[in-house]
XYZ file of N, CA and C in Angstrom:
261
model
N -6.035 -27.124 0.788
C -6.887 -28.274 1.016
C -7.222 -28.370 2.498
N -8.447 -28.762 2.734
C -8.913 -28.992 4.084
C -9.471 -30.409 4.151
N -8.721 -31.298 4.796
C -9.138 -32.705 4.873
C -9.392 -33.285 3.485
N -8.470 -33.072 2.588
C -8.504 -33.563 1.206
C -9.611 -32.947 0.351
N -10.236 -31.869 0.841
C -11.241 -31.143 0.062
C -10.613 -29.811 -0.362
N -10.614 -29.500 -1.661
C -10.037 -28.222 -2.102
C -10.742 -27.041 -1.430
N -9.971 -26.033 -1.091
C -10.532 -24.830 -0.473
C -11.367 -24.066 -1.491
N -12.481 -23.509 -1.052
C -13.340 -22.706 -1.921
C -12.768 -21.298 -2.022
N -12.714 -20.766 -3.229
C -12.239 -19.405 -3.459
C -13.432 -18.569 -3.900
N -13.725 -17.473 -3.184
C -14.873 -16.643 -3.546
C -14.746 -16.099 -4.981
N -15.873 -16.006 -5.670
C -15.895 -15.505 -7.049
C -15.283 -14.108 -7.152
N -15.458 -13.277 -6.122
C -14.913 -11.918 -6.123
C -13.387 -11.954 -6.206
N -12.762 -12.897 -5.518
C -11.306 -13.033 -5.558
C -10.859 -13.476 -6.941
N -11.542 -14.430 -7.513
C -11.208 -14.915 -8.856
C -11.364 -13.797 -9.876
N -12.451 -13.033 -9.791
C -12.673 -11.926 -10.720
C -11.589 -10.869 -10.582
N -11.145 -10.601 -9.360
C -10.091 -9.619 -9.129
C -8.782 -10.063 -9.773
N -8.454 -11.326 -9.630
C -7.228 -11.862 -10.226
C -7.317 -11.821 -11.749
N -8.457 -12.234 -12.293
C -8.637 -12.207 -13.747
C -8.555 -10.784 -14.284
N -9.072 -9.830 -13.541
C -9.045 -8.431 -13.967
C -7.645 -7.855 -14.010
N -6.733 -8.445 -13.267
C -5.349 -7.951 -13.229
C -4.451 -8.695 -14.215
N -5.017 -9.632 -14.973
C -4.221 -10.410 -15.926
C -4.311 -9.803 -17.316
N -3.213 -9.865 -18.032
C -3.206 -9.492 -19.442
C -3.951 -10.592 -20.196
N -4.976 -10.219 -20.968
C -5.806 -11.210 -21.640
C -5.050 -12.017 -22.680
N -4.055 -11.408 -23.311
C -3.313 -12.097 -24.355
C -2.300 -13.081 -23.794
N -1.472 -12.604 -22.863
C -0.377 -13.441 -22.361
C -0.723 -14.206 -21.091
N -1.724 -13.731 -20.353
C -2.063 -14.363 -19.085
C -1.155 -13.930 -17.941
N -0.260 -12.977 -18.217
C 0.673 -12.498 -17.199
C -0.040 -11.512 -16.282
N 0.223 -11.643 -14.992
C -0.359 -10.755 -13.984
C 0.273 -9.370 -14.086
N -0.568 -8.337 -14.140
C -0.090 -6.949 -14.167
C -0.202 -6.387 -12.753
N 0.918 -5.995 -12.197
C 0.900 -5.401 -10.855
C 0.240 -4.029 -10.929
N -0.488 -3.689 -9.898
C -1.138 -2.378 -9.836
C -0.085 -1.284 -9.733
N -0.400 -0.139 -10.298
C 0.505 1.003 -10.208
C 0.591 1.444 -8.750
N 1.765 1.865 -8.313
C 1.881 2.310 -6.917
C 1.004 3.533 -6.657
N 0.508 3.627 -5.445
C -0.343 4.756 -5.079
C 0.448 6.047 -4.963
N 1.680 5.940 -4.488
C 2.498 7.119 -4.231
C 3.850 6.972 -4.907
N 4.429 8.115 -5.280
C 5.781 8.142 -5.836
C 6.696 8.874 -4.859
N 7.984 8.545 -4.914
C 8.956 9.208 -4.051
C 8.860 10.716 -4.258
N 8.755 11.448 -3.154
C 8.661 12.907 -3.201
C 7.244 13.447 -3.171
N 6.234 12.573 -3.310
C 4.838 13.024 -3.257
C 4.528 13.632 -1.890
N 3.763 14.712 -1.905
C 3.252 15.290 -0.664
C 2.053 14.450 -0.243
N 2.074 13.941 0.976
C 0.993 13.109 1.496
C 0.511 13.683 2.826
N -0.641 13.212 3.237
C -1.195 13.612 4.522
C -1.517 12.336 5.290
N -1.090 12.289 6.531
C -1.409 11.140 7.366
C -2.883 11.264 7.739
N -3.641 10.224 7.404
C -5.099 10.250 7.549
C -5.600 9.677 8.860
N -4.805 8.813 9.500
C -5.264 8.186 10.742
C -4.075 7.853 11.618
N -4.368 7.470 12.837
C -3.312 7.116 13.769
C -2.799 8.323 14.540
N -1.709 8.146 15.279
C -1.205 9.214 16.146
C -0.689 10.443 15.387
N -0.367 10.285 14.101
C 0.124 11.416 13.310
C -0.951 11.992 12.390
N -2.213 11.654 12.606
C -3.316 12.105 11.753
C -3.297 13.622 11.594
N -3.454 14.062 10.344
C -3.505 15.490 10.045
C -2.154 16.111 9.757
N -1.081 15.364 9.911
C 0.261 15.905 9.704
C 0.703 15.650 8.263
N 1.135 16.715 7.557
C 1.646 16.516 6.204
C 3.021 15.853 6.243
N 3.352 15.129 5.179
C 4.624 14.424 5.106
C 5.048 14.289 3.647
N 6.234 13.749 3.449
C 6.768 13.468 2.120
C 6.937 11.953 2.004
N 6.426 11.386 0.910
C 6.531 9.947 0.693
C 7.950 9.606 0.259
N 8.537 8.576 0.885
C 9.885 8.128 0.513
C 9.872 6.823 -0.261
N 9.273 5.761 0.322
C 9.385 4.453 -0.319
C 8.363 3.473 0.236
N 8.108 2.430 -0.566
C 7.321 1.286 -0.116
C 8.293 0.315 0.543
N 7.865 -0.322 1.607
C 8.725 -1.317 2.241
C 8.221 -2.724 1.967
N 7.106 -2.836 1.252
C 6.459 -4.130 1.067
C 5.561 -4.392 2.249
N 4.822 -5.479 2.188
C 3.968 -5.852 3.315
C 2.999 -4.738 3.712
N 2.535 -3.942 2.739
C 1.536 -2.893 2.993
C 2.047 -1.727 3.842
N 3.360 -1.552 3.927
C 3.915 -0.468 4.729
C 4.744 0.464 3.853
N 4.862 1.716 4.314
C 5.609 2.737 3.580
C 6.474 3.537 4.545
N 7.464 4.219 3.982
C 8.308 5.121 4.769
C 8.008 6.539 4.314
N 7.773 7.419 5.279
C 7.519 8.831 4.989
C 8.482 9.684 5.803
N 8.611 10.937 5.396
C 9.359 11.924 6.174
C 8.364 12.859 6.842
N 8.381 12.887 8.166
C 7.533 13.791 8.943
C 8.397 14.903 9.507
N 7.935 16.131 9.400
C 8.652 17.258 9.980
C 8.111 17.473 11.399
N 8.917 17.044 12.386
C 8.509 17.189 13.778
C 9.643 17.845 14.561
N 9.291 18.809 15.364
C 10.256 19.504 16.221
C 11.432 20.051 15.417
N 11.124 20.555 14.219
C 12.147 21.184 13.392
C 13.071 20.216 12.674
N 12.787 18.919 12.732
C 13.620 17.924 12.053
C 12.755 16.999 11.220
N 13.339 16.515 10.116
C 12.642 15.511 9.329
C 12.967 14.138 9.895
N 11.924 13.380 10.186
C 12.072 12.057 10.786
C 11.460 11.002 9.887
N 12.182 9.897 9.683
C 11.641 8.766 8.918
C 10.680 8.008 9.811
N 9.498 7.754 9.263
C 8.473 7.024 9.999
C 7.900 5.952 9.074
N 7.707 4.762 9.592
C 7.098 3.682 8.825
C 5.656 3.520 9.283
N 4.739 3.547 8.303
C 3.313 3.442 8.589
C 2.653 2.455 7.636
N 1.437 2.063 7.950
C 0.645 1.278 7.012
C 0.242 2.192 5.858
N 0.295 1.671 4.631
C -0.011 2.458 3.438
C -1.405 3.086 3.505
N -2.365 2.349 4.064
C -3.745 2.876 4.079
C -3.956 3.997 5.092
N -2.913 4.397 5.798
C -2.999 5.526 6.719
C -2.700 6.852 6.025
N -2.359 6.805 4.713
C -1.969 7.993 3.972
C -2.935 8.307 2.845
N -2.922 9.569 2.434
C -3.576 9.989 1.195
C -2.750 11.107 0.593
N -2.909 11.319 -0.711
C -2.189 12.415 -1.354
C -2.665 13.731 -0.769
N -1.752 14.658 -0.578
C -2.104 15.967 -0.005
C -2.687 16.857 -1.086
């Protein structure tokens, strides 16, 4: 609410929420994860762009943990999910 006036929600947001709901039960269906543990991924942007890695886990909040092979060692690195793509 803004000064006792309900906030306006764009139709696109409402349609997105409705599209993720089960029509019968009304329960929200979470989207399938983009990556699974062990998936080969490629860092698409940022300082590690172009470096292949192994996906480890989601940390929530749009971030993930990957294993990067740097200087002969595997290093855990936390990045934004949208910085990765499947290799």
